[in-house]
XYZ file of C-alpha atoms in Angstrom:
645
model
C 0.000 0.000 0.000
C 1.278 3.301 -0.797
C 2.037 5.605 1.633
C -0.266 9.049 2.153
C 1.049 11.924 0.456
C 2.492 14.560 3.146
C -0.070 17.169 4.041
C 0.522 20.576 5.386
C 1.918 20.934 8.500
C -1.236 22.022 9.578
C -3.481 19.095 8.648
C -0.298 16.579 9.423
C -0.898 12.990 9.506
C 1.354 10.889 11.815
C 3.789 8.443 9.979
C 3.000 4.926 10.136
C 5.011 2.961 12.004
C 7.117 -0.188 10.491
C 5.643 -3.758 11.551
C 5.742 -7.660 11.212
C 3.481 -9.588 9.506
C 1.002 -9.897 12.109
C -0.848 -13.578 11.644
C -4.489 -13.069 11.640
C -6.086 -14.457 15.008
C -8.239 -17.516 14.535
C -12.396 -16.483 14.488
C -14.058 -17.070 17.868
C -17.558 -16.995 19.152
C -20.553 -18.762 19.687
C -22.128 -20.159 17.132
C -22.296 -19.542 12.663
C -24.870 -18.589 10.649
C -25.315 -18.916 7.056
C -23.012 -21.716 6.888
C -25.751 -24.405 7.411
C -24.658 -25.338 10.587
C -21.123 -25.969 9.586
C -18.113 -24.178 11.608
C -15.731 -21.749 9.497
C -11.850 -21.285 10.392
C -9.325 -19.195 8.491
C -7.483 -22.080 7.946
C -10.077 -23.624 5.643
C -10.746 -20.377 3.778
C -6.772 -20.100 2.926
C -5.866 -19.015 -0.629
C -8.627 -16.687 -0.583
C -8.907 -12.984 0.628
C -11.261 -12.956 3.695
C -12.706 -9.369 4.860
C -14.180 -9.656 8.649
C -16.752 -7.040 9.042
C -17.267 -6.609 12.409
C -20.970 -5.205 12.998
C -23.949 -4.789 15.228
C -27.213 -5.113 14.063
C -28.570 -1.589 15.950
C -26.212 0.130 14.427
C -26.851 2.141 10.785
C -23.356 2.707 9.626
C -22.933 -1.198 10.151
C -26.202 -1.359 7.572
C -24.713 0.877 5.147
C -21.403 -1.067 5.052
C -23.690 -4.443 4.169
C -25.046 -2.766 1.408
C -21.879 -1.289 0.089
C -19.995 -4.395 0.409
C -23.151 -6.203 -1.809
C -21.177 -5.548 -4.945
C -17.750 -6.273 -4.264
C -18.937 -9.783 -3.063
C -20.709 -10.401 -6.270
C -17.677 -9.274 -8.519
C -14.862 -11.337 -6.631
C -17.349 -14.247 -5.507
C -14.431 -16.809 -6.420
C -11.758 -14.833 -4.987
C -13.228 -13.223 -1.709
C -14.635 -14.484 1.263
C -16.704 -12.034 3.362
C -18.007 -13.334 7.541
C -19.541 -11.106 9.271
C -18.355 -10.665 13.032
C -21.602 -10.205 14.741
C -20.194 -8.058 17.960
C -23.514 -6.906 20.105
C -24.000 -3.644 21.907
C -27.148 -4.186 23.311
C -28.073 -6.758 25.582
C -30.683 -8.343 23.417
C -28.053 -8.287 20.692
C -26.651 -10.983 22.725
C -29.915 -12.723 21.445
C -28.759 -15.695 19.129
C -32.288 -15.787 17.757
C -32.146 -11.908 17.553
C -29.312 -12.153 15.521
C -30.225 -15.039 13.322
C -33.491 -12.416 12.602
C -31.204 -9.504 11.522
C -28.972 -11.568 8.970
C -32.573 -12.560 7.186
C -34.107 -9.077 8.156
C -31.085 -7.266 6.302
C -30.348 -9.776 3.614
C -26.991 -10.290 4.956
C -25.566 -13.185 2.031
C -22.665 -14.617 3.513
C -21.613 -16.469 6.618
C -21.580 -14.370 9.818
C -20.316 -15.502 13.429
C -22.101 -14.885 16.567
C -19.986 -13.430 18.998
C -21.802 -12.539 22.108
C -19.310 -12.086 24.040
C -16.546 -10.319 21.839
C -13.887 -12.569 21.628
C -12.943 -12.095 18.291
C -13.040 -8.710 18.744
C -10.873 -8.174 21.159
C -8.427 -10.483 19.441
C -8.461 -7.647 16.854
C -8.506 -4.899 19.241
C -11.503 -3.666 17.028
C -12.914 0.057 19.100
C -16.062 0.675 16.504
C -19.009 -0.239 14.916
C -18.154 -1.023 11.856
C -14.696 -1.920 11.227
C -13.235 -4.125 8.114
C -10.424 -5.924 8.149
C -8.434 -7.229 4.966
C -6.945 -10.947 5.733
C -4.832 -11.717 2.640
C -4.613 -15.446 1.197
C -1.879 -16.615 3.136
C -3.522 -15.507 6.142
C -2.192 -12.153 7.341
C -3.802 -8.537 8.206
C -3.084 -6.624 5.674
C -5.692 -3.712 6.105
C -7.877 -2.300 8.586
C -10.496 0.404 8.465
C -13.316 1.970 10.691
C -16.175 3.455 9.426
C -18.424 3.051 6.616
C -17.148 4.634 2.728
C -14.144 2.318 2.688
C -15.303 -0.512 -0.146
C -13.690 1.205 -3.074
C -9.971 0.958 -1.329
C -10.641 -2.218 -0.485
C -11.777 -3.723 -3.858
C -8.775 -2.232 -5.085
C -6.442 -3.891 -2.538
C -8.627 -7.186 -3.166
C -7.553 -6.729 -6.997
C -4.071 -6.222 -5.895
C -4.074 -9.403 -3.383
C -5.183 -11.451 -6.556
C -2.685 -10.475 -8.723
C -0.009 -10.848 -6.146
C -1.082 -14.301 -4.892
C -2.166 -15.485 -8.308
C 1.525 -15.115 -9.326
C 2.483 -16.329 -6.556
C 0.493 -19.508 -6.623
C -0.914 -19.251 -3.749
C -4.363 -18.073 -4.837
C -7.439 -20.577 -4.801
C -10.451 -19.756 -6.416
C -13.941 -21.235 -5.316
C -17.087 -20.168 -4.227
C -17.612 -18.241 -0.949
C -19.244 -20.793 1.903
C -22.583 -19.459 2.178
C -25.988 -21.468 2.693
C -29.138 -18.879 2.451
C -32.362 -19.775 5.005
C -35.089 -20.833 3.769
C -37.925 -19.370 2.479
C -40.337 -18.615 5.072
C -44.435 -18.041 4.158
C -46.476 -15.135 5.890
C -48.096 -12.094 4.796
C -45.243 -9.777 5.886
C -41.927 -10.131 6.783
C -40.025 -8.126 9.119
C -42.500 -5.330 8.889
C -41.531 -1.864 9.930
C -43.985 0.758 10.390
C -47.473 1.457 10.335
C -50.305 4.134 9.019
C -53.835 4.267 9.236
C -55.721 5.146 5.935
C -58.697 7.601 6.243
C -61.016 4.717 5.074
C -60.156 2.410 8.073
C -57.539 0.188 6.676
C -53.577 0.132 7.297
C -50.551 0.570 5.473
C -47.505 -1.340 6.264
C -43.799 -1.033 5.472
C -42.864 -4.637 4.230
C -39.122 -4.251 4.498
C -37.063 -7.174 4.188
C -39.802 -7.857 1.021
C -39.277 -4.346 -0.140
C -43.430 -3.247 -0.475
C -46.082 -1.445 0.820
C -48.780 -3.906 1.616
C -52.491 -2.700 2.643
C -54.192 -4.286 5.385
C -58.212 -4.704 5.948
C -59.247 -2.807 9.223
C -58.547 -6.528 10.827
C -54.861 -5.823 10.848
C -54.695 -9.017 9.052
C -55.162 -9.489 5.416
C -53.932 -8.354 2.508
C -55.914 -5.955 0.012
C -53.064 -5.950 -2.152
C -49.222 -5.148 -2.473
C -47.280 -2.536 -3.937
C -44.272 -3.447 -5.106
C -42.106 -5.757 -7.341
C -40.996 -7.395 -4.435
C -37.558 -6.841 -5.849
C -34.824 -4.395 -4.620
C -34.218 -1.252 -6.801
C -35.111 2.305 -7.231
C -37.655 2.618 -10.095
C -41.399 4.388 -10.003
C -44.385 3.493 -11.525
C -47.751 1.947 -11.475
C -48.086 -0.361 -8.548
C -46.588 -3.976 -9.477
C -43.635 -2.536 -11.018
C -42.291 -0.101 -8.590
C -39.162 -0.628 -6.609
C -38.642 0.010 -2.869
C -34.933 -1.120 -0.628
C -36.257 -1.569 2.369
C -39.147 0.724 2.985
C -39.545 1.926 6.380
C -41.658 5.239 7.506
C -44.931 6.461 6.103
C -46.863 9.481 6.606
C -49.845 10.925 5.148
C -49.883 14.075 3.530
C -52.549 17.024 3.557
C -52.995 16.280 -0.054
C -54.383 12.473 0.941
C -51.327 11.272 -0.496
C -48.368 8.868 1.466
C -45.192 9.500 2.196
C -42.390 6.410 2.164
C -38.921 6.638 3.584
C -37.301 4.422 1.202
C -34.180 3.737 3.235
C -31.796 1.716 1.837
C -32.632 3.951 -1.737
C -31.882 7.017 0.873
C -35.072 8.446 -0.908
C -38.643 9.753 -0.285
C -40.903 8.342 -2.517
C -44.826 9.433 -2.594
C -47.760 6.981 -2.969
C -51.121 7.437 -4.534
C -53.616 5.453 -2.785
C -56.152 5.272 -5.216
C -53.877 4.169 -7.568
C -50.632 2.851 -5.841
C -48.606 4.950 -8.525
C -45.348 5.362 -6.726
C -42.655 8.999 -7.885
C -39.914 9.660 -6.041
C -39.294 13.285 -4.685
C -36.526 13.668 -2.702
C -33.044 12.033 -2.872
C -30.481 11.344 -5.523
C -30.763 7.449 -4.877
C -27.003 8.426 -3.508
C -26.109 8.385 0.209
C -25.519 11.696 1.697
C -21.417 12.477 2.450
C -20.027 15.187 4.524
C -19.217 18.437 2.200
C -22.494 17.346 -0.147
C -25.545 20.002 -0.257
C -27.669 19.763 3.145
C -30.036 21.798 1.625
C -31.492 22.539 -2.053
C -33.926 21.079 -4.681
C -35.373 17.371 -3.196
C -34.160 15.612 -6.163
C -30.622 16.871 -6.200
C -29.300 16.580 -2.596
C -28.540 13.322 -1.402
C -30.266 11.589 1.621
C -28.882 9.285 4.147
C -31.313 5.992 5.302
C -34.268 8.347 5.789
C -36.131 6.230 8.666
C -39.580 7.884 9.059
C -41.106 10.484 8.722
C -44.238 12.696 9.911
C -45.912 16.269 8.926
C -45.625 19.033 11.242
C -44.807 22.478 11.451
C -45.928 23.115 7.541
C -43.767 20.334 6.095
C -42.453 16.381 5.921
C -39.698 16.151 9.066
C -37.610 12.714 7.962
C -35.749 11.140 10.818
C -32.050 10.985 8.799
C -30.427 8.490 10.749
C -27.791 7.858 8.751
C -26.662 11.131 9.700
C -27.782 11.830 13.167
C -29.973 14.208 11.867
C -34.022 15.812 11.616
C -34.616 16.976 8.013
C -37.694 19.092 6.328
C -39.023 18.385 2.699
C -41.305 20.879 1.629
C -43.714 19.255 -0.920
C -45.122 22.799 -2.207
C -41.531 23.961 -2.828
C -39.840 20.766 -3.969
C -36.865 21.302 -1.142
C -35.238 20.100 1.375
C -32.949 21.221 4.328
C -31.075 19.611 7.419
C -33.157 21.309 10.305
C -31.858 19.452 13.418
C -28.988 17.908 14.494
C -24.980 18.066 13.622
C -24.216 14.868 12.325
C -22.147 13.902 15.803
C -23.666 11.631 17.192
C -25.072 11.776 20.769
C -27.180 13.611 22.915
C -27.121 17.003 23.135
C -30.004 18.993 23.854
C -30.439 23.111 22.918
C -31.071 25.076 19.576
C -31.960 22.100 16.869
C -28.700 23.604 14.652
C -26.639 22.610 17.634
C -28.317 19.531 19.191
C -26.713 16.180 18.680
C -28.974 12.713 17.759
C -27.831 9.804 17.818
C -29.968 7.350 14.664
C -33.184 8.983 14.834
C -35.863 6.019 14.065
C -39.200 7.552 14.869
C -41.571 10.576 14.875
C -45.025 11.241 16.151
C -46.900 14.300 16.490
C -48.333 15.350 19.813
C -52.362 15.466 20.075
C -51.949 18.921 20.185
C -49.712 20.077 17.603
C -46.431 21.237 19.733
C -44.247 19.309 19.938
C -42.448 15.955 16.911
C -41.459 13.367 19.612
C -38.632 11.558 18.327
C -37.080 7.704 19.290
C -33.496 8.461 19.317
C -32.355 4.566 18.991
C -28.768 4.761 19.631
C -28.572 6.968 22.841
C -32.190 4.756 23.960
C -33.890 8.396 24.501
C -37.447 9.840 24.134
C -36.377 13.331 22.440
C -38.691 16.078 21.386
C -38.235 18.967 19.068
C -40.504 21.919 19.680
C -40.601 25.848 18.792
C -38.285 28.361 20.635
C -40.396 29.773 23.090
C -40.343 33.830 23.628
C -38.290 33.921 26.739
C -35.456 32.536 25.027
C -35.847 28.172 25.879
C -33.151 26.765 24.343
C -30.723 29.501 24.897
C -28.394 31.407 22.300
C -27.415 30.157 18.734
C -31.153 30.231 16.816
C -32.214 32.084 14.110
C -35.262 32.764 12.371
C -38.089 30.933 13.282
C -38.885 29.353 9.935
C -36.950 25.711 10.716
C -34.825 25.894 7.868
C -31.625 26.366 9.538
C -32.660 25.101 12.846
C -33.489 28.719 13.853
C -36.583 28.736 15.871
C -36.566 25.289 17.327
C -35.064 23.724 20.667
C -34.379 20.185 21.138
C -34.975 18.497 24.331
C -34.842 15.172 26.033
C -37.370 13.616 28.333
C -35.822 9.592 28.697
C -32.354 8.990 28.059
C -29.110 9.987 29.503
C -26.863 8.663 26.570
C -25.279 6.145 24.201
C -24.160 3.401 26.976
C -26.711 3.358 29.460
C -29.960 1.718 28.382
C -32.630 -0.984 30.242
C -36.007 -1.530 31.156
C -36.663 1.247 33.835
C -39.546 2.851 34.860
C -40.556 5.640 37.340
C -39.549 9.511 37.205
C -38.271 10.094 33.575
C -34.876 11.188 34.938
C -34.333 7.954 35.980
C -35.887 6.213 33.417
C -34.389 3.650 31.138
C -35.159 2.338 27.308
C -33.116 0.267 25.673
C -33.634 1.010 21.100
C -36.893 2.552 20.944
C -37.436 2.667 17.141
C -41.124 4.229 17.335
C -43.511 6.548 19.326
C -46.694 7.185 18.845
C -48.664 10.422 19.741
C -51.744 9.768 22.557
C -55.051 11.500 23.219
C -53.953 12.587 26.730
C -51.036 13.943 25.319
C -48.993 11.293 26.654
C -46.543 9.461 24.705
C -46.284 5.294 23.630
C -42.899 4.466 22.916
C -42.047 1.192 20.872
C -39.320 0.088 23.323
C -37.722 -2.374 20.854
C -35.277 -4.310 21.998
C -37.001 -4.718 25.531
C -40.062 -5.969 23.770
C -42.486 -3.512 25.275
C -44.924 -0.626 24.966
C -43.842 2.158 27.250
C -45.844 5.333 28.489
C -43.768 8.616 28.900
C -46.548 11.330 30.208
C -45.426 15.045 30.434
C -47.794 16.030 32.608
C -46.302 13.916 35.866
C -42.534 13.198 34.299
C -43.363 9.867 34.907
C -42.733 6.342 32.975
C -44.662 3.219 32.678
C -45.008 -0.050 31.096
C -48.240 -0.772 28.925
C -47.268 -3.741 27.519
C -44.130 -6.622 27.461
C -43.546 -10.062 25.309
C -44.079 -8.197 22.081
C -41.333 -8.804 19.829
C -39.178 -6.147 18.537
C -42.303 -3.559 18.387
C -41.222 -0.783 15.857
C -44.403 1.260 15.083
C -47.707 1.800 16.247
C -50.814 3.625 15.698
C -54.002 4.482 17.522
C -56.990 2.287 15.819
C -58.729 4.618 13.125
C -61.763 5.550 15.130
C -60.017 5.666 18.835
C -60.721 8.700 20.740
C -60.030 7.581 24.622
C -63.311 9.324 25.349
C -66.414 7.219 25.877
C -65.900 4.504 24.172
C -63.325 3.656 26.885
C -59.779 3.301 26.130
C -58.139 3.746 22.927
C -56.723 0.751 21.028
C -53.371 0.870 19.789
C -51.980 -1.258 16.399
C -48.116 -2.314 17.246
C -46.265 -3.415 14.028
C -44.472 -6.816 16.148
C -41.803 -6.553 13.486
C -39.941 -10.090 14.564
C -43.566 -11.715 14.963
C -44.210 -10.605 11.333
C -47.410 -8.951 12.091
C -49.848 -6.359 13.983
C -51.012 -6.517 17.192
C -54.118 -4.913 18.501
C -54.111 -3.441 22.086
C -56.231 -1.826 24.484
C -54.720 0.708 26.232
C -54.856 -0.055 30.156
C -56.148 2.455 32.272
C -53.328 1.518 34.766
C -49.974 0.832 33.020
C -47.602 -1.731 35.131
C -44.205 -0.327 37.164
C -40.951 -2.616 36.005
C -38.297 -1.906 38.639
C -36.039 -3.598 35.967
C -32.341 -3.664 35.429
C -29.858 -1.086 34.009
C -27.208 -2.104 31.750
C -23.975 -0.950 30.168
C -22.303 -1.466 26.702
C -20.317 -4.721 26.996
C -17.513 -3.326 25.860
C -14.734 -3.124 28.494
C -13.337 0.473 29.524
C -9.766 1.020 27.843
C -7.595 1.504 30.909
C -5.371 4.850 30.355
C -3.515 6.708 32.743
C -4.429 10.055 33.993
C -2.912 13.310 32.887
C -1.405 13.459 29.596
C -3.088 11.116 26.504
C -2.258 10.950 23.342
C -4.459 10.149 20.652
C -3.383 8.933 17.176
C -5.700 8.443 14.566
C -4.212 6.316 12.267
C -4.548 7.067 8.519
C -2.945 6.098 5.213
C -4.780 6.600 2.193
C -5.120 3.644 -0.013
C -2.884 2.667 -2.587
C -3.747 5.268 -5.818
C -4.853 8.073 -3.673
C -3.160 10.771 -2.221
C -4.701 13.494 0.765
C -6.425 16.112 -0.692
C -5.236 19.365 0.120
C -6.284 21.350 -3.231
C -8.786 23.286 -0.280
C -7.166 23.428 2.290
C -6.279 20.926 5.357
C -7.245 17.287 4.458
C -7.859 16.531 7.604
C -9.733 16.884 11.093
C -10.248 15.824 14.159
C -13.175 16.857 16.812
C -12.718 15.345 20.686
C -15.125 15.830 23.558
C -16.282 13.896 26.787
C -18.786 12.950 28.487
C -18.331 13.971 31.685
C -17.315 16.747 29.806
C -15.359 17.508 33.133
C -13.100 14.391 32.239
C -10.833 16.329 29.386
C -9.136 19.193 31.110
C -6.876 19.951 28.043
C -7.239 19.134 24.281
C -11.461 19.417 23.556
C -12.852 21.081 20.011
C -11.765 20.740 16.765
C -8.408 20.570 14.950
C -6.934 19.697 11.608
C -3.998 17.271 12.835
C -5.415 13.458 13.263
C -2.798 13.287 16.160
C -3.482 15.327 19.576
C -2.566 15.827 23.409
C -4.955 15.767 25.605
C -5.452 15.432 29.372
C -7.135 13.605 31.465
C -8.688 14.760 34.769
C -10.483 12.748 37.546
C -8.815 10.077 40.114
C -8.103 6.417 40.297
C -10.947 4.580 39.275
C -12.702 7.564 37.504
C -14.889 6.444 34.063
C -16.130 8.502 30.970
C -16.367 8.453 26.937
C -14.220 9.774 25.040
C -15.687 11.165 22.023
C -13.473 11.036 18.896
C -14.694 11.920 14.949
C -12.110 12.198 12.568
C -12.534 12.799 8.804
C -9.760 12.478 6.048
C -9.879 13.553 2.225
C -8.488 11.742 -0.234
C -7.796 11.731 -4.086
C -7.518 9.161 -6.724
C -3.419 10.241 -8.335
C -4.486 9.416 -11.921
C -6.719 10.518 -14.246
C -7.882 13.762 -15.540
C -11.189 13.709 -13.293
C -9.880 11.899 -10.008
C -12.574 10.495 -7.916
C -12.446 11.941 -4.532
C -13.190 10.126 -1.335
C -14.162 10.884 2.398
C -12.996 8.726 4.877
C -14.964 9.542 8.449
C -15.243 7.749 11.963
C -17.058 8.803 15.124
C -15.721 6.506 18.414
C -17.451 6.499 21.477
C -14.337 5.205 23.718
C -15.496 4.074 27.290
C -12.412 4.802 29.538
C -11.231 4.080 33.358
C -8.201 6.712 35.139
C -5.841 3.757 35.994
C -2.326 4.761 37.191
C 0.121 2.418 34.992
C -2.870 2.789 32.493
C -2.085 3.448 28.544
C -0.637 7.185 27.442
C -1.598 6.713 24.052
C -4.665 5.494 22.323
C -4.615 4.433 18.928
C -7.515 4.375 16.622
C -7.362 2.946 13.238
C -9.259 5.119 10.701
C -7.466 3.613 7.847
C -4.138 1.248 7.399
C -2.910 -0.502 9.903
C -1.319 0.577 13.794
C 2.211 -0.455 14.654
């Protein structure tokens, strides 16, 4: 691999460091899947290059690299062997069944270990969700990378590797060991949210069989499909259209329905009288950093738009891809980031400032005031409301139109963050969800919250702070919707139409007048703290760009790096931004002391040849847990790109 052309000394990357061949360590965990029950080591996959994509089925950037690497697998299916490293975060990603349901859900087509307990990697010494890593056919690292945007320098590495070893003889070609489940009959199939059609029936988001299916007012069967059935991007009259994974719909003022096509990162609208599907927002492209946030629909790029819900004049789109809230404006034809950074976390305060952390699910309260949001990653109940006159939200807004931000405050009513998750209830503060993916607006102006991977309905209520259980043993609830017709009032209490998207179905449920208390448990990411020393710490992002590319610095610095805490009292020295991928910082607290350390680095690079290079952003946000230890670590290394000495 070629070494990264020198940037400034202002953007400066640190030089790698020379190393062995380092032996790739043998794959560990609990159990296979794909492999029809047969056990996979990198000894039997010798002579061929293996890529370990270490993933976690909650997590959206892990999504995004399954569908980038769909290609390169079908190009080198002789030469390349891809496993997934299934490495959980939450506690029911420790599920085996759980995880046997997301390889199906996301059409994951090649062998994937279940590693509950993170043995393989920590054998890699793997710190994110996702990482890749190249093993080359004589069975040593050659590559590592974090983040999601990396398949091009890898297929091009994978063409080296077959070259090299082809000449070398020790290159053996041969289909990839991969055994698909079977087929499995049922009206949907991992179903993802839910609407309720003025005449009484439902839509539903069939997502792992990309359609739009409509429902009789039973809940149960099927009027008729919309849909090829068929991955893709294309419009038209009903059979022939194209979704990827369809998730959110909302219905417009018009009497028309919005999708959130995800994995298309589009918007696509629906006739119902005709099921005539157009698409109106989104390039088909995922959304980079430095691309348009703002502009004609068509023209700026989306990233996995997961629902979406009118309010406030327009279509907000949960962007989770991007840690984001974004408008589209049918009258206009536009679109503009309105919340959110792209950090991801949780950060409440003026929507241009706030941070989100996968944004999964919007509902409008009764009254109008407020989008609730499901903020999946950080396991928070979020809201986004207008900027009241005496100045909620504080300094920073502008305007009061949305279309910056300006106007609107975001604030959190369950959640304290991207580690700390359960099944809680009592006083909101205290409080714990673990992936809600949906929420659903009340009469009372209470909230339900599709607490997903605890398998319950929750209650937030505003009015007493406080947080209940309506329901448990659902199974992965995602959506729900109040029964066309249900008012609370005297017809007793509302029912309530939960989208059980691992059940494949919906599930009707009355409302209870009193909601159960779960004392419950609280839980932590499994990962183990990093052990570093107080004081000084130095962090080295490690980047080389791939072979063919060089840093771009035609605009300045190439690179940058952002750090921050949480305490934010744990970095005394060395917070904010910077254009250096290397950095100083210290550490405050005593023995014993634990926080995050938030890292995002970025990195532009250039193709060297050709009159139009192709240019390329490599980016990677960590979330590292950390414990003060005296004879801890001084430097922590974090593998962007290449590999760490």
């Amino acid at each position: 691999m070629n070494d990264a052309a020198p940037a400034p000394s202002s953007a400066s990357v640190p030089e790698p460091r020379s190393r062995a061949r380092v032996r790739a360590p043998e794959l560990r965990g609990r159990s296979w899947i794909n492999t029809g029950g047969e056990e996979l080591s990198l000894a039997e996959l010798r002579g061929r290059t293996v890529i370990l994509d270490f993933w976690t089925f909650c997590c959206i950037n892990c999504l995004h690299v399954i569908d980038e690497l769909r290609e390169l697998e079908e190009r080198h299916k002789d030469t390349v062997v891809v496993v997934g490293v299934h490495s959980p975060k939450f506690v029911h990603e420790a599920e085996h069944a759980a995880v046997v349901d997301a390889v199906e859900r996301y059409g994951v087509a090649h062998p994937v270990l279940d590693d509950p307990e993170l043995a393989t990697w920590k054998q890699y010494a793997v710190r994110a969700w996702p990482t890749l890593v190249v093993i080359d056919p004589e069975g040593y690292v050659v590559a590592q990378h974090a983040g999601e945007g990396h398949v091009h320098a890898i297929e091009r590495r994978v063409t080296e590797l077959e070259a090299e070893h082809g000449a070398k003889g020790t290159l053996r070609r041969g289909r990839a060991p991969f055994t698909p489940p079977e087929p499995v009959a049922g009206e949907l199939r991992f179903p993802g949210k839910v609407l309720a059609l003025p005449g009484g029936t439902f839509l539903v988001s069939d997502t792992t069989r990309h359609q739009v299916v409509e429902l009789a007012a039973d809940g149960e069967t099927v009027l008729r499909r919309i849909g090829s059935g068929e991955r893709g991007l294309a419009d038209g009259a009903a059979e022939a259209v194209r979704f990827n994974e369809p998730q959110g719909l909302a219905l417009l003022p018009g009497g028309e329905v919005l999708v959130a096509d995800t994995v298309n990162h589009a918007l696509r609208r629906l006739d119902p009288a005709t099921g005539a599907v157009v698409t109106v927002a989104g390039t088909g492209a995922q959304w980079w950093q430095g691309a348009p946030t703002e502009g004609p629909a068509r023209e700026v790029a989306l990233s996995s738009p997961w629902d979406v819900a009118w309010f406030e004049g327009r279509v907000w789109v949960a962007m989770a891809g991007v840690h984001q809230l974004w408008t589209y404006d049918p009258e206009s034809g536009t679109v503009v980031a309105a919340a959110g950074t792209t950090n991801e976390g949780l950060v409440d305060g003026p929507a241009a400032e706030a941070w989100f952390a996968q944004p999964s699910g919007l509902a409008v309260a009764a009254d109008g005031s407020r989008l609730w949001v499901a903020d999946s990653e950080t396991s928070a109940l979020r809201w986004i409301e207008r900027e009241r006159a005496h100045g909620a939200g504080g300094a920073g807004s502008s305007g009061a139109d949305g279309r910056t931000g300006g106007g609107f405050v975001v604030r959190t009513a369950v959640g304290t963050g991207l580690f700390d998750f359960g099944h809680r209830d009592g006083p909101a503060d205290q409080a714990l969800l673990q992936h809600p993916l949906g929420v659903t607006a009340l009469p009372d102006g209470s909230v339900a919250v599709c607490d997903t991977y605890n398998h319950a309905l929750r209650r937030y209520d505003p009015a007493t702070g406080e947080v209940s259980t309506l329901a448990t043993e659902l199974r992965e609830p995602s959506g729900a919707v109040l029964a066309p017709g249900a008012s609370g009032e005297a017809d007793g209490a509302p029912e309530i139409v939960v989208v059980e998207s691992a059940r494949h179905r919906l599930t009707g449920l009355r409302l209870p007048e009193d909601a159960v208390r779960v004392e419950g448990v609280a839980h932590r990411t499994q990962r183990a703290a990093t052990e570093v020393a107080p004081g000084a710490l130095r962090l080295d992002v490690v980047f080389q760009a791939p072979a063919g590319q060089k840093l771009d610095t035609r605009y300045g610095p190439a690179t940058r790096l952002v750090v921050s805490s949480t305490p934010p009292e744990l970095l005394a020295e060395g917070e904010g931004p910077g254009t250096e991928l290397h950095r100083e910082v210290r550490l405050s607290g005593t023995e014993g002391t634990e926080g995050v350390l938030h890292v995002s680095a970025m990195a532009a690079s250039c193709d060297e040849e050709g009159e139009y290079p192709a240019c390329h952003m490599h980016q990677q946000d960590w979330g590292v847990p950390v414990r003060l230890t005296a004879g801890g670590a001084d430097r922590l290394p974090l593998v962007l790109a290449g590999l760490d000495g």
